[in-house]
Amino acid sequence: MKILVLGTGGREHGILEALRRTQHPDHPHELFAAPGNPGMARLAQCRAVDAGNPTAVVALAGELGVDLVVVGPEAPLVAGIADALREAGVPTVGPDAEAARLEGSKSFAKEVMTAAGVPTAEARVCTDEDSVPAALDAFATNAAGEAVPWVVKADGLAGGKGVVVTTDREEAQRHAADCIAKEGHVVVEEYLDGPEASVFCLLDGTSAIALPAAQDFKRAGDGDLGPNTGGMGAYSPLAWVPADLEAEVVRTIAQPVADEMARRGNPFVGVLYVGLALTAAGPRVVEFNVRFGDPDSQAVLARLTSPLAELLHATATGTLSDAAGPTFTDDAACVVVLAADGYPAAPVKGGQLTGIAEAEARGVTVLHAGTRTEDDRLLADGGRVLDVVARGADLAHARENAYAGLSLIDLPGGWARTDIAAEAAAGRITL
């Protein structure tokens, strides 16, 4: 199969790695990436085409004669890249622009969830600063009358950094004002208690299936302190969630959303990321994304044993109900992100990376998230620079292997959280 993956980051590198690893040895795929990165270039032919340019991407897909396009990032989906590819007759993993509003607009996602009966946090959409105080008052306490943090969300795409969860009312009000100034409205919603989990569901317009749950770490600092980031690490599976969590997500969330989008005339074809809070009242949706997450999908795909290409092609062609279900190893995977100095506020680019070969020799997989080459040197070119992915017989060993691999990689000023998956590995997460 000829497969084109659109994007430049660790998520796309992880997809290519899984496509390569799970292919039949006698029938290897021909892999392409646009525009790709230095790590992806080891697995695929990279083409210097803007993933957000529909005309250029459609032309590239036609030139290469690809059988499948997988869209990695959210911005091209919201801009309609999948619409253009499908119009050209190219099977594509990724929703059209209207369905991509499930990520591109949090207020739209709430509207769809309400219509579909999906369990989620209550929310108010404020269109001016004068309406924000009442919304904050409405969600200042939980059902037991206890004070809880405020949750204030930018409505549109924000690279994982548009959400403020705070007990500081002034900070909540300030973020709301900033969002209204930029977008004309803001979403204030109920705080959901309980640990969070990610479940990736594949939807083919009619059917839905779920992959094993993962947990990612958005905060910059150990102990989940500091600002939100694009994600500092992840692990899978989650030993502390109910055994039927994925089935429940399909039954109560993914399938109802698939049905509602089809009813609206915009069938969802692609990956629906379901961000969950596992509350005392059961799973509740925190947010939707319309593509694989980063870095949590890297942890899930690292354990995949069945062919990813066939699964994604079935998703793109409406044949999931006829496809064999995915299979996974019984071990655990852990991902630790190496970030550049100054991330997330002002990442420093240009630092030289060394030690990757030594780390990979220890058995970890190093995925490039923000790198470039210059004069045969590998340099940091983003805030999140590398994903170090390791497996182990259990989560404690996977975590140990990931950090051992990370210790061999050098980036001046580079840093990572030291506690990824630590609480879970110690058995300290409970519902």
CSV table of C-alpha atoms in Angstrom, one decimal:
chain,number,residue,atom,x,y,z
A,1,MET,CA,0.0,0.0,0.0
A,2,LYS,CA,1.2,3.5,-0.7
A,3,ILE,CA,0.5,5.7,2.3
A,4,LEU,CA,1.0,9.5,2.7
A,5,VAL,CA,1.2,10.9,6.3
A,6,LEU,CA,0.7,14.6,6.7
A,7,GLY,CA,2.6,16.5,9.4
A,8,THR,CA,5.9,17.2,11.0
A,9,GLY,CA,5.8,16.0,14.6
A,10,GLY,CA,6.2,13.1,17.0
A,11,ARG,CA,2.6,12.0,16.4
A,12,GLU,CA,3.2,11.6,12.7
A,13,HIS,CA,6.6,9.9,13.3
A,14,GLY,CA,4.8,7.5,15.6
A,15,ILE,CA,2.2,6.7,13.0
A,16,LEU,CA,4.9,5.9,10.4
A,17,GLU,CA,6.8,3.8,12.9
A,18,ALA,CA,3.7,1.8,13.6
A,19,LEU,CA,2.9,1.4,9.9
A,20,ARG,CA,6.4,0.1,9.3
A,21,ARG,CA,6.5,-2.2,12.3
A,22,THR,CA,3.1,-3.9,11.7
A,23,GLN,CA,3.4,-4.3,7.9
A,24,HIS,CA,3.7,-7.8,6.4
A,25,PRO,CA,7.4,-8.5,5.8
A,26,ASP,CA,6.7,-9.9,2.3
A,27,HIS,CA,4.5,-6.9,1.4
A,28,PRO,CA,6.1,-3.7,2.7
A,29,HIS,CA,4.3,-0.4,2.3
A,30,GLU,CA,5.7,2.5,0.4
A,31,LEU,CA,5.6,5.4,2.9
A,32,PHE,CA,5.6,9.1,2.2
A,33,ALA,CA,5.5,12.1,4.5
A,34,ALA,CA,4.7,15.8,3.8
A,35,PRO,CA,6.6,17.7,4.9
A,36,GLY,CA,8.0,15.3,7.5
A,37,ASN,CA,11.1,15.7,9.7
A,38,PRO,CA,14.6,14.2,9.9
A,39,GLY,CA,13.4,11.2,12.0
A,40,MET,CA,10.5,10.5,9.6
A,41,ALA,CA,12.9,10.6,6.7
A,42,ARG,CA,14.4,7.4,8.0
A,43,LEU,CA,11.1,5.6,7.4
A,44,ALA,CA,9.5,7.5,4.5
A,45,GLN,CA,10.2,9.6,1.5
A,46,CYS,CA,9.6,13.2,2.6
A,47,ARG,CA,8.2,15.8,0.3
A,48,ALA,CA,8.5,19.5,1.0
A,49,VAL,CA,4.7,20.2,0.7
A,50,ASP,CA,2.7,22.2,3.1
A,51,ALA,CA,0.3,19.9,4.9
A,52,GLY,CA,-2.2,22.7,5.1
A,53,ASN,CA,-2.3,23.5,1.4
A,54,PRO,CA,-5.2,21.5,-0.1
A,55,THR,CA,-4.2,22.1,-3.7
A,56,ALA,CA,-0.6,21.1,-3.1
A,57,VAL,CA,-1.5,18.0,-1.0
A,58,VAL,CA,-4.1,16.8,-3.6
A,59,ALA,CA,-1.5,17.2,-6.3
A,60,LEU,CA,1.1,15.3,-4.3
A,61,ALA,CA,-1.4,12.5,-3.6
A,62,GLY,CA,-2.2,12.2,-7.3
A,63,GLU,CA,1.5,12.3,-8.3
A,64,LEU,CA,2.4,9.5,-5.9
A,65,GLY,CA,-0.7,7.5,-6.6
A,66,VAL,CA,-1.3,6.9,-2.9
A,67,ASP,CA,-3.9,4.4,-1.6
A,68,LEU,CA,-4.4,6.3,1.7
A,69,VAL,CA,-3.7,9.7,3.3
A,70,VAL,CA,-3.4,10.0,7.1
A,71,VAL,CA,-3.8,13.6,8.4
A,72,GLY,CA,-1.8,14.1,11.6
A,73,PRO,CA,-2.4,17.7,12.8
A,74,GLU,CA,-5.7,19.4,13.6
A,75,ALA,CA,-5.2,22.7,11.7
A,76,PRO,CA,-5.3,21.2,8.2
A,77,LEU,CA,-8.4,19.2,9.1
A,78,VAL,CA,-10.3,22.3,10.4
A,79,ALA,CA,-9.2,24.1,7.2
A,80,GLY,CA,-10.7,21.4,5.0
A,81,ILE,CA,-7.8,19.3,3.8
A,82,ALA,CA,-9.8,16.0,4.0
A,83,ASP,CA,-12.7,17.6,2.0
A,84,ALA,CA,-10.3,18.3,-0.9
A,85,LEU,CA,-8.7,14.8,-0.8
A,86,ARG,CA,-12.0,13.0,-0.7
A,87,GLU,CA,-13.3,15.2,-3.6
A,88,ALA,CA,-10.3,14.0,-5.5
A,89,GLY,CA,-11.2,10.4,-4.7
A,90,VAL,CA,-8.4,9.7,-2.2
A,91,PRO,CA,-9.2,7.6,0.9
A,92,THR,CA,-8.4,9.8,3.9
A,93,VAL,CA,-8.2,9.3,7.6
A,94,GLY,CA,-9.5,12.6,9.0
A,95,PRO,CA,-12.9,14.3,9.1
A,96,ASP,CA,-14.1,17.0,6.8
A,97,ALA,CA,-14.1,20.6,7.9
A,98,GLU,CA,-17.6,20.6,9.3
A,99,ALA,CA,-17.0,17.4,11.4
A,100,ALA,CA,-13.6,18.8,12.5
A,101,ARG,CA,-15.4,21.5,14.3
A,102,LEU,CA,-15.7,19.0,17.1
A,103,GLU,CA,-12.1,20.1,17.9
A,104,GLY,CA,-12.1,23.5,16.2
A,105,SER,CA,-15.0,24.8,18.3
A,106,LYS,CA,-15.6,23.7,21.9
A,107,SER,CA,-19.1,25.3,21.8
A,108,PHE,CA,-20.0,23.2,18.7
A,109,ALA,CA,-18.7,20.1,20.4
A,110,LYS,CA,-20.9,20.8,23.4
A,111,GLU,CA,-23.9,21.3,21.1
A,112,VAL,CA,-23.2,17.9,19.4
A,113,MET,CA,-22.7,16.2,22.8
A,114,THR,CA,-26.0,17.6,24.1
A,115,ALA,CA,-27.9,16.5,21.0
A,116,ALA,CA,-26.3,13.0,21.2
A,117,GLY,CA,-26.8,12.6,24.9
A,118,VAL,CA,-23.1,12.3,25.6
A,119,PRO,CA,-22.1,12.7,29.3
A,120,THR,CA,-19.9,15.8,29.7
A,121,ALA,CA,-19.4,18.8,31.9
A,122,GLU,CA,-22.1,21.5,32.0
A,123,ALA,CA,-20.9,24.7,30.2
A,124,ARG,CA,-21.8,28.3,29.4
A,125,VAL,CA,-20.7,30.2,26.4
A,126,CYS,CA,-20.0,33.9,27.2
A,127,THR,CA,-19.9,36.5,24.4
A,128,ASP,CA,-19.0,39.5,26.5
A,129,GLU,CA,-17.0,40.1,29.7
A,130,ASP,CA,-20.1,41.2,31.6
A,131,SER,CA,-21.5,37.7,31.4
A,132,VAL,CA,-18.4,35.9,32.7
A,133,PRO,CA,-18.9,36.6,36.5
A,134,ALA,CA,-22.3,34.8,36.5
A,135,ALA,CA,-20.8,31.8,34.7
A,136,LEU,CA,-17.9,31.7,37.2
A,137,ASP,CA,-20.4,31.8,40.0
A,138,ALA,CA,-22.4,29.0,38.5
A,139,PHE,CA,-19.4,26.7,38.5
A,140,ALA,CA,-17.7,27.8,41.7
A,141,THR,CA,-18.8,24.8,43.8
A,142,ASN,CA,-19.6,21.2,43.2
A,143,ALA,CA,-22.8,19.3,44.0
A,144,ALA,CA,-21.6,18.9,47.6
A,145,GLY,CA,-21.1,22.7,47.9
A,146,GLU,CA,-17.4,22.5,48.0
A,147,ALA,CA,-15.2,25.1,46.2
A,148,VAL,CA,-13.7,23.7,43.0
A,149,PRO,CA,-11.4,25.2,40.4
A,150,TRP,CA,-12.8,27.2,37.5
A,151,VAL,CA,-12.3,25.8,34.0
A,152,VAL,CA,-12.1,28.5,31.2
A,153,LYS,CA,-11.5,27.4,27.6
A,154,ALA,CA,-10.7,29.2,24.4
A,155,ASP,CA,-13.3,28.0,21.9
A,156,GLY,CA,-10.9,27.5,19.0
A,157,LEU,CA,-7.6,25.7,18.3
A,158,ALA,CA,-4.9,26.6,20.8
A,159,GLY,CA,-2.3,23.9,20.5
A,160,GLY,CA,-3.3,22.4,23.9
A,161,LYS,CA,-2.6,25.7,25.7
A,162,GLY,CA,-6.0,27.4,25.5
A,163,VAL,CA,-7.4,26.0,28.8
A,164,VAL,CA,-7.0,27.5,32.2
A,165,VAL,CA,-7.9,25.5,35.3
A,166,THR,CA,-7.5,27.7,38.4
A,167,THR,CA,-8.7,28.6,41.9
A,168,ASP,CA,-7.7,32.2,41.2
A,169,ARG,CA,-10.8,34.1,40.1
A,170,GLU,CA,-8.8,37.0,38.7
A,171,GLU,CA,-6.8,34.6,36.6
A,172,ALA,CA,-10.0,32.9,35.3
A,173,GLN,CA,-11.6,36.3,34.5
A,174,ARG,CA,-8.4,37.5,32.8
A,175,HIS,CA,-8.2,34.4,30.6
A,176,ALA,CA,-11.9,34.7,29.7
A,177,ALA,CA,-11.4,38.3,28.7
A,178,ASP,CA,-8.4,37.4,26.5
A,179,CYS,CA,-10.4,34.7,24.8
A,180,ILE,CA,-13.3,37.0,24.2
A,181,ALA,CA,-11.0,39.7,22.8
A,182,LYS,CA,-9.5,37.1,20.4
A,183,GLU,CA,-12.5,35.0,19.4
A,184,GLY,CA,-15.6,36.9,20.5
A,185,HIS,CA,-16.6,34.3,23.0
A,186,VAL,CA,-15.3,31.9,25.7
A,187,VAL,CA,-16.4,28.6,27.2
A,188,VAL,CA,-16.7,28.4,31.0
A,189,GLU,CA,-17.5,24.9,32.3
A,190,GLU,CA,-18.0,22.7,35.3
A,191,TYR,CA,-14.9,21.3,36.9
A,192,LEU,CA,-14.8,17.5,36.6
A,193,ASP,CA,-13.2,15.5,39.5
A,194,GLY,CA,-11.3,12.3,39.0
A,195,PRO,CA,-8.3,11.2,37.0
A,196,GLU,CA,-8.2,11.8,33.3
A,197,ALA,CA,-7.8,9.3,30.4
A,198,SER,CA,-7.5,9.4,26.7
A,199,VAL,CA,-9.4,6.9,24.4
A,200,PHE,CA,-8.9,7.0,20.7
A,201,CYS,CA,-11.8,5.9,18.6
A,202,LEU,CA,-11.8,5.1,14.9
A,203,LEU,CA,-15.0,6.1,13.1
A,204,ASP,CA,-15.8,5.3,9.5
A,205,GLY,CA,-18.9,7.4,9.2
A,206,THR,CA,-21.1,4.6,10.6
A,207,SER,CA,-19.2,2.3,12.9
A,208,ALA,CA,-16.9,3.0,15.8
A,209,ILE,CA,-14.2,1.1,17.6
A,210,ALA,CA,-11.9,2.1,20.5
A,211,LEU,CA,-8.2,1.5,21.1
A,212,PRO,CA,-6.8,0.9,24.6
A,213,ALA,CA,-6.9,3.9,26.9
A,214,ALA,CA,-3.8,6.0,27.7
A,215,GLN,CA,-3.0,8.9,30.1
A,216,ASP,CA,-1.0,11.9,29.1
A,217,PHE,CA,0.5,14.7,31.2
A,218,LYS,CA,-0.3,18.3,30.1
A,219,ARG,CA,1.3,20.3,32.8
A,220,ALA,CA,4.9,21.4,32.4
A,221,GLY,CA,6.1,20.6,35.9
A,222,ASP,CA,6.3,17.5,38.1
A,223,GLY,CA,3.3,16.9,40.2
A,224,ASP,CA,1.1,18.4,37.5
A,225,LEU,CA,2.2,21.9,38.3
A,226,GLY,CA,2.9,24.8,36.0
A,227,PRO,CA,1.3,25.9,32.7
A,228,ASN,CA,-0.4,23.6,30.2
A,229,THR,CA,1.7,22.3,27.4
A,230,GLY,CA,1.1,20.2,24.3
A,231,GLY,CA,1.9,17.1,26.4
A,232,MET,CA,5.0,16.1,28.3
A,233,GLY,CA,4.6,12.3,28.4
A,234,ALA,CA,2.1,9.4,28.4
A,235,TYR,CA,1.6,5.7,29.1
A,236,SER,CA,-0.7,2.8,28.2
A,237,PRO,CA,-2.5,0.7,29.2
A,238,LEU,CA,-4.2,2.0,32.3
A,239,ALA,CA,-4.5,-0.8,35.0
A,240,TRP,CA,-6.6,1.4,37.2
A,241,VAL,CA,-9.6,2.0,34.8
A,242,PRO,CA,-12.6,-0.4,34.6
A,243,ALA,CA,-12.0,-3.3,32.2
A,244,ASP,CA,-15.0,-2.3,30.1
A,245,LEU,CA,-14.0,1.4,29.8
A,246,GLU,CA,-13.3,1.3,26.0
A,247,ALA,CA,-16.6,-0.5,25.3
A,248,GLU,CA,-18.4,2.0,27.4
A,249,VAL,CA,-16.8,4.9,25.5
A,250,VAL,CA,-18.0,3.4,22.2
A,251,ARG,CA,-21.5,2.8,23.6
A,252,THR,CA,-22.1,6.1,25.3
A,253,ILE,CA,-19.9,8.5,23.4
A,254,ALA,CA,-18.3,7.5,20.1
A,255,GLN,CA,-21.2,5.7,18.5
A,256,PRO,CA,-23.8,8.4,19.6
A,257,VAL,CA,-21.5,11.1,18.1
A,258,ALA,CA,-21.1,9.1,14.9
A,259,ASP,CA,-24.9,8.8,14.7
A,260,GLU,CA,-25.4,12.5,15.4
A,261,MET,CA,-22.9,13.6,12.8
A,262,ALA,CA,-24.4,11.3,10.2
A,263,ARG,CA,-27.9,12.7,11.1
A,264,ARG,CA,-26.5,16.1,10.4
A,265,GLY,CA,-25.2,15.1,7.0
A,266,ASN,CA,-21.6,15.2,8.0
A,267,PRO,CA,-20.4,11.7,8.8
A,268,PHE,CA,-17.3,11.6,10.9
A,269,VAL,CA,-14.5,9.6,9.2
A,270,GLY,CA,-11.2,9.5,11.1
A,271,VAL,CA,-9.9,9.5,14.7
A,272,LEU,CA,-12.0,10.8,17.5
A,273,TYR,CA,-9.9,11.5,20.6
A,274,VAL,CA,-12.1,11.3,23.7
A,275,GLY,CA,-10.6,13.1,26.6
A,276,LEU,CA,-12.3,11.8,29.7
A,277,ALA,CA,-12.5,12.6,33.4
A,278,LEU,CA,-13.4,9.4,35.3
A,279,THR,CA,-15.6,11.0,37.9
A,280,ALA,CA,-17.5,9.6,40.8
A,281,ALA,CA,-20.6,9.6,38.6
A,282,GLY,CA,-18.8,7.8,35.7
A,283,PRO,CA,-16.8,8.9,32.6
A,284,ARG,CA,-17.5,12.4,31.4
A,285,VAL,CA,-16.0,14.0,28.3
A,286,VAL,CA,-13.5,16.8,28.9
A,287,GLU,CA,-12.8,17.5,25.3
A,288,PHE,CA,-12.8,16.0,21.8
A,289,ASN,CA,-10.0,16.1,19.3
A,290,VAL,CA,-10.3,14.9,15.7
A,291,ARG,CA,-7.0,13.2,15.3
A,292,PHE,CA,-4.5,11.1,17.2
A,293,GLY,CA,-3.2,12.8,20.3
A,294,ASP,CA,0.4,13.7,21.0
A,295,PRO,CA,2.1,12.0,22.8
A,296,ASP,CA,-0.6,9.7,24.1
A,297,SER,CA,-1.1,8.0,20.8
A,298,GLN,CA,2.6,7.1,20.6
A,299,ALA,CA,2.1,5.0,23.8
A,300,VAL,CA,-0.9,3.2,22.4
A,301,LEU,CA,0.6,2.6,18.9
A,302,ALA,CA,3.8,1.3,20.4
A,303,ARG,CA,1.9,-1.8,21.7
A,304,LEU,CA,-0.1,-2.4,18.4
A,305,THR,CA,0.6,-5.9,16.8
A,306,SER,CA,-2.0,-6.0,14.1
A,307,PRO,CA,-1.5,-4.1,10.8
A,308,LEU,CA,-2.2,-0.4,11.3
A,309,ALA,CA,-2.5,0.2,7.5
A,310,GLU,CA,-5.4,-2.1,7.1
A,311,LEU,CA,-7.2,-0.6,10.1
A,312,LEU,CA,-6.8,2.9,8.9
A,313,HIS,CA,-7.8,2.0,5.3
A,314,ALA,CA,-11.0,0.4,6.7
A,315,THR,CA,-11.6,3.6,8.6
A,316,ALA,CA,-11.2,5.7,5.5
A,317,THR,CA,-13.3,3.5,3.3
A,318,GLY,CA,-16.3,2.8,5.6
A,319,THR,CA,-15.5,-0.9,6.1
A,320,LEU,CA,-14.6,-1.0,9.8
A,321,SER,CA,-17.4,-3.4,10.6
A,322,ASP,CA,-15.8,-5.9,8.2
A,323,ALA,CA,-12.2,-5.4,9.4
A,324,ALA,CA,-10.4,-7.5,12.0
A,325,GLY,CA,-10.1,-5.8,15.3
A,326,PRO,CA,-6.8,-4.4,16.4
A,327,THR,CA,-4.5,-6.5,18.7
A,328,PHE,CA,-2.0,-5.3,21.3
A,329,THR,CA,0.9,-6.7,23.4
A,330,ASP,CA,0.3,-7.5,27.0
A,331,ASP,CA,3.1,-5.2,28.2
A,332,ALA,CA,3.2,-1.5,28.9
A,333,ALA,CA,4.5,1.5,27.0
A,334,CYS,CA,5.8,4.8,28.4
A,335,VAL,CA,6.6,8.1,26.5
A,336,VAL,CA,8.8,10.9,27.9
A,337,VAL,CA,9.1,14.1,26.0
A,338,LEU,CA,12.4,16.0,25.8
A,339,ALA,CA,11.6,19.7,25.6
A,340,ALA,CA,13.7,22.7,24.7
A,341,ASP,CA,15.0,25.3,27.2
A,342,GLY,CA,12.3,27.9,27.8
A,343,TYR,CA,9.3,25.7,26.7
A,344,PRO,CA,6.4,26.3,26.8
A,345,ALA,CA,6.7,30.1,27.1
A,346,ALA,CA,9.7,30.8,24.8
A,347,PRO,CA,11.4,27.6,23.5
A,348,VAL,CA,15.0,28.1,22.5
A,349,LYS,CA,15.7,26.6,19.0
A,350,GLY,CA,19.0,25.6,17.5
A,351,GLY,CA,20.5,23.4,20.2
A,352,GLN,CA,22.4,20.3,18.9
A,353,LEU,CA,21.1,16.9,19.8
A,354,THR,CA,23.4,14.0,20.4
A,355,GLY,CA,23.1,10.5,21.9
A,356,ILE,CA,20.0,9.3,20.0
A,357,ALA,CA,21.8,6.3,18.4
A,358,GLU,CA,23.1,5.3,21.9
A,359,ALA,CA,19.5,5.6,23.3
A,360,GLU,CA,18.0,3.5,20.5
A,361,ALA,CA,20.7,0.9,21.0
A,362,ARG,CA,19.2,0.3,24.5
A,363,GLY,CA,15.9,-0.6,22.8
A,364,VAL,CA,13.9,2.6,23.1
A,365,THR,CA,12.3,4.3,20.1
A,366,VAL,CA,13.1,8.0,19.6
A,367,LEU,CA,10.5,9.9,17.7
A,368,HIS,CA,11.3,13.4,16.4
A,369,ALA,CA,8.8,16.0,17.4
A,370,GLY,CA,10.6,19.3,16.6
A,371,THR,CA,14.0,18.8,14.8
A,372,ARG,CA,15.9,19.9,11.7
A,373,THR,CA,19.3,19.2,10.2
A,374,GLU,CA,22.0,21.8,9.4
A,375,ASP,CA,25.5,20.9,8.2
A,376,ASP,CA,25.0,17.3,9.1
A,377,ARG,CA,24.0,18.3,12.7
A,378,LEU,CA,20.6,17.5,14.2
A,379,LEU,CA,19.1,20.6,15.9
A,380,ALA,CA,16.1,21.4,18.0
A,381,ASP,CA,13.5,23.2,16.1
A,382,GLY,CA,10.5,23.4,18.4
A,383,GLY,CA,9.3,23.3,22.0
A,384,ARG,CA,8.8,19.6,22.2
A,385,VAL,CA,11.9,18.2,20.6
A,386,LEU,CA,11.9,14.4,21.0
A,387,ASP,CA,9.6,11.6,22.3
A,388,VAL,CA,11.4,8.7,24.0
A,389,VAL,CA,9.2,5.6,23.8
A,390,ALA,CA,9.9,2.5,25.7
A,391,ARG,CA,8.1,-0.8,26.5
A,392,GLY,CA,8.5,-3.0,29.5
A,393,ALA,CA,6.9,-6.1,31.1
A,394,ASP,CA,5.0,-3.7,33.3
A,395,LEU,CA,4.6,0.0,33.6
A,396,ALA,CA,7.4,0.3,36.1
A,397,HIS,CA,9.9,-1.3,33.7
A,398,ALA,CA,8.6,0.7,30.7
A,399,ARG,CA,9.1,3.9,32.7
A,400,GLU,CA,12.6,2.8,33.8
A,401,ASN,CA,13.5,2.0,30.2
A,402,ALA,CA,12.2,5.3,28.9
A,403,TYR,CA,14.2,7.4,31.4
A,404,ALA,CA,17.3,5.3,30.9
A,405,GLY,CA,17.1,6.0,27.1
A,406,LEU,CA,16.4,9.7,27.8
A,407,SER,CA,19.5,9.9,30.0
A,408,LEU,CA,21.7,9.1,27.0
A,409,ILE,CA,20.4,12.0,24.9
A,410,ASP,CA,21.9,15.5,25.3
A,411,LEU,CA,20.3,18.8,24.4
A,412,PRO,CA,21.8,22.0,25.9
A,413,GLY,CA,19.2,23.4,28.3
A,414,GLY,CA,16.8,20.5,27.4
A,415,TRP,CA,14.5,19.2,30.1
A,416,ALA,CA,11.8,16.6,30.8
A,417,ARG,CA,9.4,15.9,33.6
A,418,THR,CA,10.8,13.3,36.0
A,419,ASP,CA,7.5,11.8,37.1
A,420,ILE,CA,5.7,10.5,34.0
A,421,ALA,CA,3.6,7.5,34.9
A,422,ALA,CA,5.2,7.4,38.4
A,423,GLU,CA,1.9,7.5,40.3
A,424,ALA,CA,0.4,4.8,38.1
A,425,ALA,CA,3.5,2.6,38.3
A,426,ALA,CA,3.3,2.8,42.1
A,427,GLY,CA,-0.4,1.8,42.1
A,428,ARG,CA,-1.5,5.2,43.6
A,429,ILE,CA,-4.2,6.1,41.1
A,430,THR,CA,-7.7,5.1,42.2
A,431,LEU,CA,-11.2,5.9,41.1
